[in-house]
CSV table of C-alpha atoms (C1' of nucleotides) in Angstrom, one decimal:
chain,number,residue,atom,x,y,z
G,16,MET,CA,0.0,0.0,0.0
G,17,ALA,CA,2.0,2.8,-1.4
G,18,MET,CA,5.1,3.3,0.6
G,19,THR,CA,5.7,6.9,0.6
G,20,SER,CA,9.3,7.1,-0.4
G,21,GLU,CA,11.6,4.8,-2.3
G,22,ARG,CA,15.0,5.9,-1.4
G,23,THR,CA,18.5,4.7,-1.2
G,24,ASP,CA,18.8,1.9,1.2
G,25,ASP,CA,21.4,3.1,3.5
G,26,PRO,CA,21.8,0.8,6.4
G,27,ALA,CA,20.8,3.3,9.0
G,28,CYS,CA,23.2,3.4,11.9
G,29,THR,CA,22.8,-0.1,13.1
G,30,GLY,CA,25.3,-1.3,15.5
G,31,ASP,CA,27.1,0.6,18.1
G,32,PRO,CA,26.0,4.0,19.3
G,33,PRO,CA,28.1,7.0,18.4
G,34,GLY,CA,28.8,8.0,21.9
G,35,ASP,CA,29.5,5.5,24.6
G,36,HIS,CA,26.2,5.8,26.3
G,37,THR,CA,24.8,2.4,26.2
G,38,GLY,CA,27.8,0.3,26.8
G,39,ASP,CA,27.4,0.4,30.5
G,40,PRO,CA,27.5,-3.1,31.9
G,41,ARG,CA,27.3,-1.9,35.4
G,42,GLY,CA,26.7,1.5,36.8
G,43,THR,CA,23.9,3.9,36.6
G,44,THR,CA,22.2,2.5,33.5
G,45,HIS,CA,22.5,-1.1,34.5
G,46,GLY,CA,19.7,-3.4,33.4
G,47,GLY,CA,17.7,-0.5,32.0
G,48,PRO,CA,17.6,2.9,33.5
G,49,VAL,CA,15.1,3.8,36.1
G,50,SER,CA,13.5,6.2,33.6
G,51,HIS,CA,12.7,3.3,31.4
G,52,SER,CA,11.3,1.3,34.1
G,53,LEU,CA,9.3,4.2,35.3
G,54,SER,CA,7.7,4.7,31.9
G,55,ARG,CA,6.6,1.2,31.7
G,56,VAL,CA,5.3,1.1,35.2
G,57,ALA,CA,3.4,4.3,34.6
G,58,ARG,CA,1.8,2.9,31.5
G,59,LEU,CA,0.8,-0.3,33.2
G,60,HIS,CA,-0.5,1.5,36.2
G,61,ARG,CA,-2.6,3.7,34.0
G,62,ILE,CA,-4.0,0.7,32.2
G,63,ALA,CA,-4.8,-1.0,35.4
G,64,ALA,CA,-6.5,2.1,36.6
G,65,GLY,CA,-8.5,2.3,33.4
G,66,LYS,CA,-9.7,-1.2,33.8
G,67,LEU,CA,-10.8,-0.8,37.4
G,68,LEU,CA,-12.4,2.5,36.5
G,69,ARG,CA,-14.2,1.3,33.5
G,70,ARG,CA,-17.2,0.0,35.4
G,71,THR,CA,-17.6,3.4,37.0
G,72,GLY,CA,-17.7,5.1,33.6
G,73,LEU,CA,-14.8,7.3,34.3
G,74,TYR,CA,-11.5,7.5,32.4
G,75,PRO,CA,-8.2,7.5,34.2
G,76,GLY,CA,-7.4,11.0,35.2
G,77,GLN,CA,-11.0,12.0,35.8
G,78,GLU,CA,-11.0,10.4,39.2
G,79,PHE,CA,-8.4,12.9,40.4
G,80,LEU,CA,-10.6,15.7,39.4
G,81,MET,CA,-13.8,14.2,40.9
G,82,MET,CA,-12.0,13.4,44.1
G,83,ARG,CA,-11.1,17.0,44.5
G,84,LEU,CA,-14.6,18.0,43.7
G,85,TRP,CA,-16.1,15.7,46.2
G,86,ASN,CA,-14.1,17.2,48.9
G,87,THR,CA,-14.9,20.8,48.4
G,88,ASP,CA,-18.4,21.5,47.4
G,89,THR,CA,-17.8,24.3,45.0
G,90,VAL,CA,-14.5,25.2,43.5
G,91,ARG,CA,-13.2,27.8,41.1
G,92,GLN,CA,-11.8,26.2,38.0
G,93,SER,CA,-8.6,28.0,38.5
G,94,GLU,CA,-8.3,26.4,41.9
G,95,LEU,CA,-8.8,23.0,40.3
G,96,ILE,CA,-6.1,23.8,37.8
G,97,LYS,CA,-3.7,24.7,40.5
G,98,ALA,CA,-4.6,21.9,42.7
G,99,MET,CA,-4.2,19.3,40.1
G,100,ASP,CA,-1.3,21.1,38.4
G,101,LEU,CA,-2.6,20.5,35.0
G,102,ASP,CA,-2.8,22.6,31.9
G,103,PRO,CA,-5.9,24.8,31.9
G,104,SER,CA,-7.0,23.5,28.6
G,105,THR,CA,-6.9,20.0,29.9
G,106,VAL,CA,-9.1,20.8,32.7
G,107,THR,CA,-11.5,22.6,30.5
G,108,LYS,CA,-11.9,19.7,28.2
G,109,MET,CA,-12.2,17.2,31.0
G,110,LEU,CA,-14.9,19.3,32.6
G,111,GLN,CA,-16.8,19.6,29.3
G,112,ARG,CA,-16.9,15.9,29.1
G,113,LEU,CA,-17.8,15.4,32.7
G,114,ASP,CA,-20.5,18.0,32.4
G,115,GLN,CA,-22.0,16.2,29.4
G,116,ALA,CA,-21.8,12.9,31.3
G,117,GLY,CA,-23.7,14.5,34.1
G,118,TYR,CA,-21.1,14.3,36.8
G,119,VAL,CA,-20.3,17.9,37.0
G,120,ARG,CA,-22.0,21.2,36.8
G,121,ARG,CA,-20.4,24.5,35.8
G,122,SER,CA,-21.7,28.0,36.4
G,123,ALA,CA,-20.4,31.5,36.1
G,124,ASP,CA,-19.0,33.1,39.1
G,125,PRO,CA,-21.1,36.2,39.9
G,126,GLU,CA,-18.2,37.7,41.6
G,127,ASP,CA,-15.8,37.4,38.8
G,128,ARG,CA,-17.4,37.1,35.5
G,129,ARG,CA,-14.5,35.4,33.8
G,130,ALA,CA,-14.3,32.7,36.4
G,131,VAL,CA,-16.2,29.4,36.4
G,132,LEU,CA,-17.4,27.6,39.4
G,133,VAL,CA,-17.5,23.8,39.4
G,134,GLU,CA,-19.3,21.3,41.5
G,135,ALA,CA,-20.0,17.6,41.5
G,136,THR,CA,-23.6,16.7,40.8
G,137,GLY,CA,-25.7,14.5,42.9
G,138,GLU,CA,-25.4,11.7,40.4
G,139,SER,CA,-21.7,11.7,40.7
G,140,CYS,CA,-22.0,10.6,44.3
G,141,THR,CA,-22.9,7.2,43.2
G,142,LEU,CA,-19.5,6.9,41.8
G,143,ARG,CA,-17.7,8.1,44.8
G,144,SER,CA,-17.6,4.8,46.6
G,145,GLU,CA,-16.9,2.9,43.4
G,146,VAL,CA,-14.0,5.2,42.7
G,147,ALA,CA,-12.7,4.8,46.2
G,148,ASP,CA,-12.9,1.0,45.9
G,149,ALA,CA,-11.2,1.1,42.6
G,150,TRP,CA,-8.4,3.0,44.0
G,151,THR,CA,-8.1,0.7,46.9
G,152,ASP,CA,-7.9,-2.2,44.5
G,153,LEU,CA,-5.4,-0.5,42.4
G,154,GLU,CA,-3.2,0.3,45.4
G,155,GLU,CA,-3.3,-3.3,46.4
G,156,GLN,CA,-2.6,-4.6,42.9
G,157,THR,CA,0.3,-2.2,42.6
G,158,LEU,CA,1.9,-3.0,45.9
G,159,ALA,CA,1.1,-6.7,46.1
G,160,GLY,CA,4.0,-8.6,47.5
G,161,LEU,CA,5.6,-5.6,49.1
G,162,ASP,CA,5.8,-5.5,52.8
G,163,GLU,CA,5.2,-2.4,54.9
G,164,ALA,CA,8.8,-1.4,54.9
G,165,GLU,CA,9.1,-1.6,51.1
G,166,ARG,CA,5.9,0.3,50.6
G,167,GLY,CA,7.1,3.1,52.8
G,168,GLU,CA,10.5,3.1,51.1
G,169,LEU,CA,8.8,3.2,47.7
G,170,ALA,CA,6.6,6.1,48.7
G,171,ARG,CA,9.6,7.9,50.1
G,172,LEU,CA,11.7,7.4,47.0
G,173,LEU,CA,8.9,8.4,44.7
G,174,ALA,CA,8.4,11.6,46.7
G,175,LYS,CA,12.0,12.4,46.3
G,176,VAL,CA,11.8,11.8,42.6
G,177,GLU,CA,8.7,13.9,42.3
G,178,GLU,CA,10.4,16.7,44.0
G,179,ASN,CA,13.4,16.4,41.6
G,180,LEU,CA,11.1,16.5,38.6
G,181,CYS,CA,9.0,19.3,40.0
G,182,ARG,CA,12.0,21.5,40.5
G,183,GLU,CA,13.3,20.7,37.1
G,184,THR,CA,10.2,21.2,35.1
G,185,GLN,CA,9.1,24.2,37.1
G,186,GLU,CA,5.7,22.8,36.9
G,187,CYS,CA,5.4,22.7,40.6
G,188,PRO,CA,4.7,26.2,41.7
G,189,GLU,CA,5.1,25.5,45.4
G,190,ARG,CA,4.6,22.6,47.6
G,191,ARG,CA,1.0,22.7,48.4
G,192,GLY,CA,-0.3,20.7,51.2
G,193,GLU,CA,0.2,17.1,50.4
G,194,ALA,CA,-0.9,15.8,53.7
G,195,GLY,CA,-4.1,17.6,54.1
G,196,THR,CA,-6.5,17.8,51.2
G,197,ALA,CA,-7.7,21.3,51.6
G,198,ALA,CA,-4.6,22.6,53.3
G,199,GLU,CA,-4.4,25.8,51.5
G,200,GLU,CA,-8.0,26.8,51.2
G,201,ARG,CA,-8.1,30.3,50.1
G,202,ARG,CA,-11.1,31.8,51.7
G,203,PRO,CA,-13.5,29.2,53.0
G,204,ALA,CA,-17.0,30.3,52.3
G,205,ASP,CA,-16.3,33.9,51.3
G,206,ARG,CA,-19.8,34.7,50.6
G,207,GLU,CA,-21.3,37.9,51.8
D,24,MET,CA,-31.4,9.7,26.7
D,25,ALA,CA,-30.8,13.3,26.2
D,26,MET,CA,-29.3,14.2,29.5
D,27,THR,CA,-27.1,17.0,28.7
D,28,SER,CA,-27.8,19.1,31.7
D,29,GLU,CA,-29.9,17.4,34.3
D,30,ARG,CA,-31.0,19.4,37.2
D,31,THR,CA,-30.3,18.0,40.6
D,32,ASP,CA,-29.9,20.6,43.1
D,33,ASP,CA,-28.6,18.5,45.9
D,34,PRO,CA,-25.2,19.8,47.0
D,35,ALA,CA,-23.2,16.9,45.9
D,36,CYS,CA,-21.8,14.6,48.5
D,37,THR,CA,-19.5,16.9,50.1
D,38,GLY,CA,-18.0,15.9,53.3
D,39,ASP,CA,-17.0,12.5,54.4
D,40,PRO,CA,-16.7,9.6,52.0
D,41,PRO,CA,-19.3,6.8,52.2
D,42,GLY,CA,-16.9,4.0,52.9
D,43,ASP,CA,-14.0,4.5,55.3
D,44,HIS,CA,-11.3,4.0,52.7
D,45,THR,CA,-9.5,7.2,53.1
D,46,GLY,CA,-9.2,7.4,56.8
D,47,ASP,CA,-5.9,5.8,57.2
D,48,PRO,CA,-4.0,7.7,59.9
D,49,ARG,CA,-0.9,5.8,59.8
D,50,GLY,CA,0.4,3.0,57.7
D,51,THR,CA,0.4,2.4,54.0
D,52,THR,CA,-1.3,5.5,52.7
D,53,HIS,CA,0.6,8.1,54.6
D,54,GLY,CA,0.8,11.2,52.6
D,55,GLY,CA,-1.3,9.9,49.9
D,56,PRO,CA,-1.4,6.4,48.4
D,57,VAL,CA,1.5,5.2,46.3
D,58,SER,CA,-0.8,5.1,43.2
D,59,HIS,CA,-1.4,8.8,43.6
D,60,SER,CA,2.2,9.5,43.9
D,61,LEU,CA,3.0,7.3,41.0
D,62,SER,CA,0.6,9.1,38.7
D,63,ARG,CA,2.1,12.4,39.5
D,64,VAL,CA,5.6,11.2,39.1
D,65,ALA,CA,4.7,9.6,35.8
D,66,ARG,CA,3.3,12.8,34.5
D,67,LEU,CA,6.2,14.9,35.6
D,68,HIS,CA,8.6,12.4,34.2
D,69,ARG,CA,6.9,12.5,30.9
D,70,ILE,CA,6.9,16.2,30.9
D,71,ALA,CA,10.6,16.3,31.7
D,72,ALA,CA,11.2,13.8,28.9
D,73,GLY,CA,9.3,15.9,26.5
D,74,LYS,CA,11.3,19.0,27.3
D,75,LEU,CA,14.6,17.2,26.9
D,76,LEU,CA,13.4,15.5,23.7
D,77,ARG,CA,12.0,18.6,22.2
D,78,ARG,CA,15.2,19.7,20.7
D,79,THR,CA,15.5,16.4,19.0
D,80,GLY,CA,12.1,16.8,17.3
D,81,LEU,CA,10.8,13.6,18.9
D,82,TYR,CA,7.9,13.3,21.2
D,83,PRO,CA,8.0,11.2,24.3
D,84,GLY,CA,7.3,7.7,23.5
D,85,GLN,CA,8.9,7.8,20.1
D,86,GLU,CA,12.4,7.5,21.5
D,87,PHE,CA,11.5,4.0,22.8
D,88,LEU,CA,10.6,3.0,19.3
D,89,MET,CA,13.6,4.6,17.7
D,90,MET,CA,15.9,3.0,20.2
D,91,ARG,CA,14.7,-0.4,19.3
D,92,LEU,CA,15.1,0.5,15.7
D,93,TRP,CA,18.6,1.6,16.1
D,94,ASN,CA,19.6,-1.6,17.6
D,95,THR,CA,18.3,-3.9,15.0
D,96,ASP,CA,18.6,-2.9,11.4
D,97,THR,CA,15.3,-4.1,10.1
D,98,VAL,CA,12.4,-5.2,12.2
D,99,ARG,CA,9.0,-6.6,11.5
D,100,GLN,CA,6.3,-4.4,12.9
D,101,SER,CA,4.8,-7.2,14.8
D,102,GLU,CA,8.2,-7.6,16.5
D,103,LEU,CA,8.2,-4.0,17.4
D,104,ILE,CA,4.7,-4.3,18.9
D,105,LYS,CA,5.7,-7.2,21.0
D,106,ALA,CA,9.0,-5.7,22.1
D,107,MET,CA,7.4,-2.4,23.2
D,108,ASP,CA,4.2,-4.1,24.4
D,109,LEU,CA,2.0,-1.5,22.8
D,110,ASP,CA,-1.2,-1.6,21.1
D,111,PRO,CA,-0.8,-2.3,17.3
D,112,SER,CA,-2.7,0.8,16.4
D,113,THR,CA,-0.5,2.9,18.5
D,114,VAL,CA,2.6,1.6,16.7
D,115,THR,CA,1.0,2.1,13.4
D,116,LYS,CA,0.3,5.7,14.0
D,117,MET,CA,3.6,6.4,15.5
D,118,LEU,CA,5.3,4.9,12.5
D,119,GLN,CA,3.2,6.9,10.2
D,120,ARG,CA,4.3,10.0,11.8
D,121,LEU,CA,7.9,9.0,12.1
D,122,ASP,CA,7.8,8.0,8.5
D,123,GLN,CA,6.5,11.3,7.4
D,124,ALA,CA,9.1,13.0,9.6
D,125,GLY,CA,11.7,11.0,7.7
D,126,TYR,CA,13.1,9.1,10.6
D,127,VAL,CA,11.7,5.7,9.6
D,128,ARG,CA,11.1,3.7,6.5
D,129,ARG,CA,8.5,1.1,6.0
D,130,SER,CA,8.4,-1.6,3.3
D,131,ALA,CA,6.4,-4.6,2.6
D,132,ASP,CA,7.9,-7.9,3.6
D,133,PRO,CA,8.3,-10.0,0.5
D,134,GLU,CA,8.1,-13.2,2.6
D,135,ASP,CA,4.9,-12.3,4.2
D,136,ARG,CA,2.8,-9.9,2.3
D,137,ARG,CA,0.7,-8.7,5.2
D,138,ALA,CA,3.8,-7.9,7.3
D,139,VAL,CA,5.6,-4.6,7.3
D,140,LEU,CA,9.3,-4.2,7.7
D,141,VAL,CA,10.6,-1.1,9.5
D,142,GLU,CA,14.0,0.4,9.7
D,143,ALA,CA,15.5,3.7,10.8
D,144,THR,CA,16.6,6.0,8.1
D,145,GLY,CA,20.1,7.5,7.8
D,146,GLU,CA,18.7,10.9,8.8
D,147,SER,CA,17.5,9.5,12.1
D,148,CYS,CA,21.1,8.7,13.1
D,149,THR,CA,21.6,12.3,13.8
D,150,LEU,CA,19.2,12.0,16.6
D,151,ARG,CA,20.7,9.0,18.1
D,152,SER,CA,23.3,10.6,20.3
D,153,GLU,CA,20.9,13.4,21.1
D,154,VAL,CA,18.4,11.0,22.3
D,155,ALA,CA,21.0,9.1,24.3
D,156,ASP,CA,22.1,12.4,25.9
D,157,ALA,CA,18.5,13.3,26.6
D,158,TRP,CA,17.9,10.1,28.4
D,159,THR,CA,21.1,10.4,30.4
D,160,ASP,CA,20.0,13.8,31.5
D,161,LEU,CA,16.6,12.6,32.3
D,162,GLU,CA,17.9,9.8,34.3
D,163,GLU,CA,20.1,12.2,36.3
D,164,GLN,CA,17.3,14.7,36.8
D,165,THR,CA,15.0,11.9,38.0
D,166,LEU,CA,17.5,10.4,40.4
D,167,ALA,CA,19.2,13.5,41.6
D,168,GLY,CA,20.0,13.3,45.3
D,169,LEU,CA,19.6,9.6,45.5
D,170,ASP,CA,22.6,7.6,46.3
D,171,GLU,CA,23.5,4.3,44.7
D,172,ALA,CA,21.7,2.2,47.3
D,173,GLU,CA,18.6,4.2,46.9
D,174,ARG,CA,18.7,4.0,43.1
D,175,GLY,CA,19.1,0.3,43.3
D,176,GLU,CA,16.3,0.0,45.7
D,177,LEU,CA,14.0,2.1,43.6
D,178,ALA,CA,14.8,0.1,40.5
D,179,ARG,CA,14.1,-3.1,42.5
D,180,LEU,CA,10.8,-1.9,43.8
D,181,LEU,CA,9.7,-0.6,40.4
D,182,ALA,CA,10.5,-3.9,38.9
D,183,LYS,CA,8.4,-5.6,41.5
D,184,VAL,CA,5.5,-3.2,40.9
D,185,GLU,CA,5.9,-3.7,37.2
D,186,GLU,CA,5.5,-7.4,37.6
D,187,ASN,CA,2.5,-7.0,39.7
D,188,LEU,CA,0.8,-4.8,37.2
D,189,CYS,CA,1.9,-7.0,34.3
D,190,ARG,CA,0.3,-10.0,35.9
D,191,GLU,CA,-2.8,-8.1,36.6
D,192,THR,CA,-3.4,-6.6,33.3
D,193,GLN,CA,-2.2,-9.6,31.3
D,194,GLU,CA,-0.5,-7.1,29.1
D,195,CYS,CA,2.9,-8.6,29.7
D,196,PRO,CA,3.6,-11.7,27.7
D,197,GLU,CA,6.8,-13.0,29.1
D,198,ARG,CA,10.0,-11.1,28.6
D,199,ARG,CA,11.1,-11.9,25.1
D,200,GLY,CA,14.8,-12.4,25.5
D,201,GLU,CA,16.2,-10.4,22.6
D,202,ALA,CA,18.7,-7.8,23.7
D,203,GLY,CA,16.2,-7.3,26.3
D,204,THR,CA,16.4,-5.9,29.8
D,205,ALA,CA,18.2,-8.0,32.3
D,206,ALA,CA,15.3,-9.6,34.0
D,207,GLU,CA,17.6,-11.4,36.3
D,208,GLU,CA,19.4,-8.5,37.6
D,209,ARG,CA,18.5,-9.3,41.1
D,210,ARG,CA,20.0,-12.2,43.0
D,211,PRO,CA,17.3,-14.3,44.6
D,212,ALA,CA,17.1,-13.8,48.3
D,213,ASP,CA,19.7,-11.3,49.2
D,214,ARG,CA,17.5,-9.4,51.5
D,215,GLU,CA,18.9,-8.0,54.6
Y,17,DA,C1',-9.0,-28.5,-2.0
Y,18,DC,C1',-11.8,-25.8,0.9
Y,19,DG,C1',-13.3,-23.5,4.8
Y,20,DT,C1',-11.9,-21.7,9.0
Y,21,DA,C1',-9.0,-19.8,12.2
Y,22,DT,C1',-5.0,-16.8,13.1
Y,23,DT,C1',-1.9,-13.3,12.3
Y,24,DC,C1',-0.7,-8.6,10.8
Y,25,DC,C1',-1.8,-4.3,10.2
Y,26,DT,C1',-5.0,-0.2,9.4
Y,27,DT,C1',-8.8,3.0,10.2
Y,28,DG,C1',-11.7,5.6,13.2
Y,29,DG,C1',-13.1,7.1,17.5
Y,30,DC,C1',-12.2,8.5,22.0
Y,31,DC,C1',-9.5,10.3,26.1
Y,32,DG,C1',-5.7,12.7,28.8
Y,33,DA,C1',-2.2,15.8,28.1
Y,34,DC,C1',0.6,19.3,26.0
Y,35,DC,C1',1.3,23.9,23.5
Y,36,DA,C1',0.0,28.1,21.0
Y,37,DA,C1',-3.4,31.6,20.4
Y,38,DG,C1',-7.0,34.1,21.5
Y,39,DC,C1',-10.7,36.4,23.9
Y,40,DT,C1',-12.9,38.5,27.9
Y,41,DA,C1',-13.0,40.6,32.2
Y,42,DA,C1',-10.7,42.2,36.1
Y,43,DA,C1',-6.6,44.7,38.2
Y,44,DC,C1',-3.1,47.8,38.0
Y,45,DT,C1',-0.9,51.6,36.2
Y,46,DC,C1',-0.8,56.7,34.7
V,30,DG,C1',-10.7,58.2,32.8
V,31,DA,C1',-7.6,55.7,29.3
V,32,DG,C1',-4.1,52.3,28.5
V,33,DT,C1',-1.7,48.4,29.8
V,34,DT,C1',-1.0,44.3,32.1
V,35,DT,C1',-2.7,40.1,34.2
V,36,DA,C1',-5.9,36.4,35.4
V,37,DG,C1',-9.3,33.0,33.7
V,38,DC,C1',-10.9,30.2,30.5
V,39,DT,C1',-11.7,28.4,25.6
V,40,DT,C1',-10.6,26.7,21.0
V,41,DG,C1',-7.8,24.2,17.8
V,42,DG,C1',-4.1,21.6,16.9
V,43,DT,C1',-0.8,17.6,17.9
V,44,DC,C1',0.7,13.3,20.1
V,45,DG,C1',0.8,9.0,22.8
V,46,DG,C1',-2.3,5.6,24.2
V,47,DC,C1',-6.5,2.7,24.3
V,48,DC,C1',-10.5,0.0,22.2
V,49,DA,C1',-13.5,-1.8,18.6
V,50,DA,C1',-13.9,-3.2,13.8
V,51,DG,C1',-12.4,-4.5,9.8
V,52,DG,C1',-9.5,-6.0,5.6
V,53,DA,C1',-5.8,-9.2,3.7
V,54,DA,C1',-2.8,-12.6,3.6
V,55,DT,C1',-1.1,-16.7,5.8
V,56,DA,C1',-1.6,-21.1,8.5
V,57,DC,C1',-4.3,-24.9,10.0
V,58,DG,C1',-7.6,-28.6,10.0
V,59,DT,C1',-10.3,-32.0,7.6
DNA sequence: ACGTATTCCTTGGCCGACCAAGCTAAACTC
DNA sequence: GAGTTTAGCTTGGTCGGCCAAGGAATACGT
């Protein structure tokens, strides 16, 4: 079916790499770098999450958002964006889909006419326990066979890695409360 | 079922979760479950990879494929799919884009007229060292501040998690031993 | 030989996620 | 006030990734 280009068949650069990057029998890149492993694990983890979440009707990524929504009854979209540290456009599209699915309601903020207020609908509450169960299952699937010490160690190392990557990508404005969910609530109930 | 915007005025299910999943004062889920952390790390890692890869013109995910291609001079697409353990359609689309970008060439297999042979083009060789450098940088960014022991431990734990998720999703057909990762990098039973 | 898997790949649709622009409404100058 | 910046969100595009179907060529069973 119509290969695009018929060209000289140069043998590519098969064989040894130009630099001496890969020839590293022992050392940092032994047995596949951690980055490699991390990518694979991330993908598998997302697949597993997707499978568990499927029965709830949510797609992986949306649970994050819904969980935040279930904790605070009405949130500004900008707060959501900051809390999840996602691109604004990503959140917009997710909310559009969740809105259409009936899990979320959006309304204009009367106080700031360019802002949007978001809240979870009553129907979404049905999902809440299912999502929580799915995450519990996922956690157990992920960590099966690891004892408490290993789990703690993994959590610790991941946190360290996260901080590294945060700093590097500058995607992490500042450490927002990771222990408490609503640690940095702006103005709780600032209605007048 | 035209349920675009259904009115339910109940104030969502704000407050405490129905089950008691989250209330885990001490123990495994301290500071958020590992799944949560893993998701965030995965995203940051991908962003970092994307930034490093940007100058090469590749998108994160494509380097995997190119690396495989650079090692073996001509590969059947089905081999690629198995090696990377991706969905066939994903590989097809990636190859279409890489082909159009000039980094890859596809041709019909004369031996099996439904198969497609893939090889890296000569132009792609320019990228090779850049990609290798990017991965080295990424590895260092990711693991900054972790000593050798910690790195090893992280690699070990990730491998365990990977196996867990593999088994669960059945997405992992045995490690095909072809220039593959050292699956036996860990001696059995040398725990402390 | 003939029908039936099975393999290999492609298309189309969908989602999360990014970036690049853009548009509106506030806030901040002057 | 008028002009400029900034915050808040949206649209459109691209990519990796999945699934669900489908088309073609091969392999298999009888």
